[in-house]
Structure formats: C-alpha cells, structure tokens
PDB file of C-alpha atoms in Angstrom:
ATOM      1  CA  MET A 113     121.813 198.897 123.091  1.00  0.00           C
ATOM      2  CA  LEU A 114     121.171 197.532 126.679  1.00  0.00           C
ATOM      3  CA  PHE A 115     120.115 200.915 128.412  1.00  0.00           C
ATOM      4  CA  THR A 116     117.705 201.902 125.459  1.00  0.00           C
ATOM      5  CA  THR A 117     116.047 198.210 125.794  1.00  0.00           C
ATOM      6  CA  LEU A 118     116.006 198.664 129.516  1.00  0.00           C
ATOM      7  CA  ALA A 119     114.527 202.273 129.122  1.00  0.00           C
ATOM      8  CA  LEU A 120     112.110 201.140 126.442  1.00  0.00           C
ATOM      9  CA  TRP A 121     110.962 198.383 128.580  1.00  0.00           C
ATOM     10  CA  ALA A 122     110.673 200.842 131.380  1.00  0.00           C
ATOM     11  CA  SER A 123     108.465 203.140 129.659  1.00  0.00           C
ATOM     12  CA  LEU A 124     105.941 200.363 128.591  1.00  0.00           C
ATOM     13  CA  ALA A 125     105.619 198.858 132.175  1.00  0.00           C
ATOM     14  CA  ALA A 126     104.633 202.348 133.035  1.00  0.00           C
ATOM     15  CA  ALA A 127     102.474 202.864 130.265  1.00  0.00           C
ATOM     16  CA  ALA A 128     100.642 199.663 131.078  1.00  0.00           C
ATOM     17  CA  PRO A 129      97.222 200.303 133.338  1.00  0.00           C
ATOM     18  CA  VAL A 130      97.132 199.454 136.634  1.00  0.00           C
ATOM     19  CA  CYS A 131      93.715 198.061 137.934  1.00  0.00           C
ATOM     20  CA  ASP A 132      92.310 197.707 141.334  1.00  0.00           C
ATOM     21  CA  THR A 133      89.639 195.067 140.567  1.00  0.00           C
ATOM     22  CA  THR A 134      89.018 194.154 144.653  1.00  0.00           C
ATOM     23  CA  ASN A 135      85.933 196.126 144.728  1.00  0.00           C
ATOM     24  CA  PHE A 136      84.629 194.754 141.489  1.00  0.00           C
ATOM     25  CA  ILE A 137      85.104 190.534 142.168  1.00  0.00           C
ATOM     26  CA  THR A 138      81.991 190.611 144.019  1.00  0.00           C
ATOM     27  CA  VAL A 139      78.932 192.866 142.719  1.00  0.00           C
ATOM     28  CA  ASP A 140      75.665 192.999 144.400  1.00  0.00           C
ATOM     29  CA  THR A 141      72.650 192.081 142.108  1.00  0.00           C
ATOM     30  CA  SER A 142      68.900 191.724 142.507  1.00  0.00           C
ATOM     31  CA  ASN A 143      69.558 188.242 143.121  1.00  0.00           C
ATOM     32  CA  GLY A 144      72.243 188.165 145.473  1.00  0.00           C
ATOM     33  CA  PRO A 145      76.212 188.808 145.493  1.00  0.00           C
ATOM     34  CA  ILE A 146      77.724 187.255 142.326  1.00  0.00           C
ATOM     35  CA  THR A 147      81.759 186.493 142.618  1.00  0.00           C
ATOM     36  CA  GLY A 148      83.461 186.887 139.498  1.00  0.00           C
ATOM     37  CA  HIS A 149      87.130 186.454 138.764  1.00  0.00           C
ATOM     38  CA  LEU A 150      89.802 188.362 136.773  1.00  0.00           C
ATOM     39  CA  ALA A 151      89.921 187.344 133.529  1.00  0.00           C
ATOM     40  CA  ASP A 152      93.021 185.393 132.268  1.00  0.00           C
ATOM     41  CA  ASN A 153      94.152 187.603 129.423  1.00  0.00           C
ATOM     42  CA  SER A 154      93.540 191.037 131.390  1.00  0.00           C
ATOM     43  CA  ALA A 155      94.419 192.401 134.526  1.00  0.00           C
ATOM     44  CA  CYS A 156      91.873 195.100 134.118  1.00  0.00           C
ATOM     45  CA  VAL A 157      88.907 192.942 133.028  1.00  0.00           C
ATOM     46  CA  VAL A 158      86.398 191.108 135.429  1.00  0.00           C
ATOM     47  CA  GLU A 159      84.736 188.221 134.334  1.00  0.00           C
ATOM     48  CA  TYR A 160      81.241 186.432 135.687  1.00  0.00           C
ATOM     49  CA  LEU A 161      80.543 183.517 133.933  1.00  0.00           C
ATOM     50  CA  GLY A 162      77.547 180.942 133.873  1.00  0.00           C
ATOM     51  CA  ILE A 163      75.121 183.388 135.584  1.00  0.00           C
ATOM     52  CA  PRO A 164      71.251 181.958 135.548  1.00  0.00           C
ATOM     53  CA  TYR A 165      68.919 184.260 133.528  1.00  0.00           C
ATOM     54  CA  ALA A 166      65.894 181.855 133.662  1.00  0.00           C
ATOM     55  CA  LYS A 167      64.991 178.748 135.779  1.00  0.00           C
ATOM     56  CA  PRO A 168      66.116 175.386 134.169  1.00  0.00           C
ATOM     57  CA  PRO A 169      63.703 174.839 131.188  1.00  0.00           C
ATOM     58  CA  VAL A 170      62.986 170.988 132.416  1.00  0.00           C
ATOM     59  CA  GLY A 171      60.458 168.769 133.810  1.00  0.00           C
ATOM     60  CA  LYS A 172      56.947 171.412 133.280  1.00  0.00           C
ATOM     61  CA  LEU A 173      59.056 174.308 132.456  1.00  0.00           C
ATOM     62  CA  ARG A 174      59.870 172.453 129.192  1.00  0.00           C
ATOM     63  CA  PHE A 175      58.458 173.824 126.099  1.00  0.00           C
ATOM     64  CA  ALA A 176      57.061 176.546 128.352  1.00  0.00           C
ATOM     65  CA  PRO A 177      58.079 180.148 128.539  1.00  0.00           C
ATOM     66  CA  PRO A 178      60.944 181.070 130.475  1.00  0.00           C
ATOM     67  CA  GLU A 179      60.587 181.968 134.308  1.00  0.00           C
ATOM     68  CA  ARG A 180      62.444 184.447 135.838  1.00  0.00           C
ATOM     69  CA  PHE A 181      65.255 183.076 138.132  1.00  0.00           C
ATOM     70  CA  ILE A 182      65.061 184.535 141.584  1.00  0.00           C
ATOM     71  CA  SER A 183      67.501 184.002 144.463  1.00  0.00           C
ATOM     72  CA  ARG A 184      69.222 185.758 146.844  1.00  0.00           C
ATOM     73  CA  GLU A 185      71.899 183.107 147.567  1.00  0.00           C
ATOM     74  CA  PRO A 186      75.410 184.124 146.832  1.00  0.00           C
ATOM     75  CA  TYR A 187      76.775 182.841 143.398  1.00  0.00           C
ATOM     76  CA  LYS A 188      80.130 181.959 142.267  1.00  0.00           C
ATOM     77  CA  ALA A 189      80.413 183.027 138.536  1.00  0.00           C
ATOM     78  CA  GLU A 190      83.455 181.069 137.712  1.00  0.00           C
ATOM     79  CA  LYS A 191      82.819 178.901 134.643  1.00  0.00           C
ATOM     80  CA  PHE A 192      80.818 178.838 131.644  1.00  0.00           C
ATOM     81  CA  GLY A 193      77.311 177.235 131.811  1.00  0.00           C
ATOM     82  CA  TYR A 194      76.215 174.203 129.769  1.00  0.00           C
ATOM     83  CA  ASP A 195      75.749 174.884 125.786  1.00  0.00           C
ATOM     84  CA  CYS A 196      72.032 173.958 124.691  1.00  0.00           C
ATOM     85  CA  PRO A 197      71.407 170.430 123.517  1.00  0.00           C
ATOM     86  CA  LEU A 198      71.977 170.587 119.807  1.00  0.00           C
ATOM     87  CA  SER A 199      71.782 168.143 116.732  1.00  0.00           C
ATOM     88  CA  PRO A 200      75.068 167.885 114.718  1.00  0.00           C
ATOM     89  CA  SER A 201      74.333 169.667 111.342  1.00  0.00           C
ATOM     90  CA  LYS A 202      74.971 168.728 107.767  1.00  0.00           C
ATOM     91  CA  LYS A 203      78.497 169.644 106.342  1.00  0.00           C
ATOM     92  CA  VAL A 204      77.879 172.388 104.372  1.00  0.00           C
ATOM     93  CA  ASP A 205      78.995 172.501 100.666  1.00  0.00           C
ATOM     94  CA  TYR A 206      80.422 175.867  98.885  1.00  0.00           C
ATOM     95  CA  PRO A 207      82.223 176.384  96.190  1.00  0.00           C
ATOM     96  CA  ASP A 208      85.903 176.255  96.646  1.00  0.00           C
ATOM     97  CA  MET A 209      85.424 176.333 100.714  1.00  0.00           C
ATOM     98  CA  THR A 210      88.806 175.499 102.483  1.00  0.00           C
ATOM     99  CA  PRO A 211      88.470 172.681 105.491  1.00  0.00           C
ATOM    100  CA  GLN A 212      89.140 175.533 108.253  1.00  0.00           C
ATOM    101  CA  ALA A 213      86.093 177.264 107.036  1.00  0.00           C
ATOM    102  CA  GLN A 214      84.143 173.975 107.531  1.00  0.00           C
ATOM    103  CA  ASP A 215      85.990 173.472 111.020  1.00  0.00           C
ATOM    104  CA  ILE A 216      84.682 176.962 112.279  1.00  0.00           C
ATOM    105  CA  ILE A 217      81.313 176.282 110.692  1.00  0.00           C
ATOM    106  CA  SER A 218      81.275 172.704 112.461  1.00  0.00           C
ATOM    107  CA  TYR A 219      82.553 174.026 115.741  1.00  0.00           C
ATOM    108  CA  PHE A 220      79.456 177.006 115.883  1.00  0.00           C
ATOM    109  CA  ALA A 221      76.689 174.393 114.781  1.00  0.00           C
ATOM    110  CA  SER A 222      77.200 171.813 117.661  1.00  0.00           C
ATOM    111  CA  ASN A 223      80.453 170.408 117.025  1.00  0.00           C
ATOM    112  CA  ALA A 224      82.203 172.052 119.909  1.00  0.00           C
ATOM    113  CA  GLY A 225      82.471 169.290 121.676  1.00  0.00           C
ATOM    114  CA  THR A 226      81.463 171.332 125.331  1.00  0.00           C
ATOM    115  CA  PRO A 227      79.064 169.953 127.588  1.00  0.00           C
ATOM    116  CA  GLN A 228      75.150 170.465 126.636  1.00  0.00           C
ATOM    117  CA  SER A 229      72.359 170.255 129.131  1.00  0.00           C
ATOM    118  CA  GLU A 230      68.784 171.576 129.192  1.00  0.00           C
ATOM    119  CA  ASP A 231      70.139 173.668 132.156  1.00  0.00           C
ATOM    120  CA  CYS A 232      71.537 176.078 129.685  1.00  0.00           C
ATOM    121  CA  LEU A 233      69.940 179.493 130.337  1.00  0.00           C
ATOM    122  CA  THR A 234      72.869 181.378 131.469  1.00  0.00           C
ATOM    123  CA  LEU A 235      74.955 184.822 130.823  1.00  0.00           C
ATOM    124  CA  ASN A 236      78.656 185.385 130.494  1.00  0.00           C
ATOM    125  CA  ILE A 237      79.806 189.162 131.393  1.00  0.00           C
ATOM    126  CA  TRP A 238      83.063 190.610 131.079  1.00  0.00           C
ATOM    127  CA  SER A 239      83.449 194.138 132.835  1.00  0.00           C
ATOM    128  CA  LYS A 240      86.408 196.356 132.670  1.00  0.00           C
ATOM    129  CA  ALA A 241      87.458 197.594 135.979  1.00  0.00           C
ATOM    130  CA  THR A 242      87.139 201.438 136.304  1.00  0.00           C
ATOM    131  CA  SER A 243      86.850 203.933 139.365  1.00  0.00           C
ATOM    132  CA  ASN A 244      83.149 204.371 138.838  1.00  0.00           C
ATOM    133  CA  SER A 245      82.466 200.491 137.530  1.00  0.00           C
ATOM    134  CA  VAL A 246      79.436 200.075 139.978  1.00  0.00           C
ATOM    135  CA  LYS A 247      77.650 203.163 138.885  1.00  0.00           C
ATOM    136  CA  ALA A 248      78.737 203.643 135.353  1.00  0.00           C
ATOM    137  CA  ASN A 249      76.681 203.374 132.105  1.00  0.00           C
ATOM    138  CA  LYS A 250      78.721 201.242 130.263  1.00  0.00           C
ATOM    139  CA  PRO A 251      78.254 200.147 126.788  1.00  0.00           C
ATOM    140  CA  VAL A 252      76.758 196.903 126.166  1.00  0.00           C
ATOM    141  CA  LEU A 253      76.792 194.127 123.392  1.00  0.00           C
ATOM    142  CA  VAL A 254      74.572 191.277 123.114  1.00  0.00           C
ATOM    143  CA  PHE A 255      74.744 188.133 121.360  1.00  0.00           C
ATOM    144  CA  PHE A 256      71.467 186.528 120.737  1.00  0.00           C
ATOM    145  CA  TYR A 257      72.454 182.966 120.344  1.00  0.00           C
ATOM    146  CA  GLY A 258      71.354 180.525 117.907  1.00  0.00           C
ATOM    147  CA  GLY A 259      71.475 177.607 120.465  1.00  0.00           C
ATOM    148  CA  ARG A 260      74.874 178.522 121.727  1.00  0.00           C
ATOM    149  CA  LYS A 261      75.744 181.054 125.104  1.00  0.00           C
ATOM    150  CA  TYR A 262      74.790 184.458 125.545  1.00  0.00           C
ATOM    151  CA  HIS A 263      77.705 186.687 125.913  1.00  0.00           C
ATOM    152  CA  LEU A 264      77.511 190.233 127.622  1.00  0.00           C
ATOM    153  CA  ILE A 265      80.489 192.515 127.118  1.00  0.00           C
ATOM    154  CA  ILE A 266      80.195 195.444 129.502  1.00  0.00           C
TER     155      ILE A 266
END
C-alpha cells in the first residue's frame, strides 16, 4: 500500500507543470516596465494588479472623458486598485431568495468593504507563463464593470 501511494504521488509530482516565470515577472509596456508577482494559487501564473489605464478622474478631469495614462516610470503591480465609489444599493426582494443570494448581490452592489476612491481606473491582468509568453497571441477575457474593477485574463 505504501509503495502504491508513493508511486501515485511521484507520478502526480512528475505531471505537475514546472514553469519558469522569471522572464515574465517584469514586462515592458508602452508605459514603461511593469513588475508583477506569482499568483498565490498557481506557480505558472503571473498577476499584475492595479495598473492605471487612465489618469485619475479627479479635479478638472472629474466628469470629463478619460485621458490616457502616460508614464515611462517602472510600476510595481502588487495590489488591487481602489473600487470606484458606489452608493449602497437597496435589498433585492425576489420570491424564495436565499440569504446567501442576498449576500452575493450586496457584495457586488457596493458592500464588499473594499477601499473606494475616484482614482479607480485600473486593470488587473493574469497571464500564464509559457515559452512564447512575450510574443504570444493569447485569448483575452475583458469584464466591463458596472462600477467595480476591470479584470483581464490573458
């Protein structure tokens, strides 16, 4: 039994992907180098969090069309950006709705308890490290938010 368990463990360990992400932690962009980090739940995924894509809509830019963010300074994409300010929403009253459903709706409708700011125009990008990551055309999922964060998965 012990031999079978060890053999199974060895085969699973051998099948686990080994990724060298060192070449993908920092990427050069039109706005300068961006440094991400390994995702907590995958050794093969690099995440880049809170990357500004437009100037903060504050002061004279409040209620104006977004202006492109331009920089050549290195950026450490270590944490999520702010959520855009939201007013608490009313409770939803559907027949036979469970308490869990109300909690989920409340979370996505401004009750997440995360920091909010007008400076909320940021991207979060997750990219699987592959041998051709730098020049690869990868599928992209874009989530157009209704007041929360943008998320891109590449």
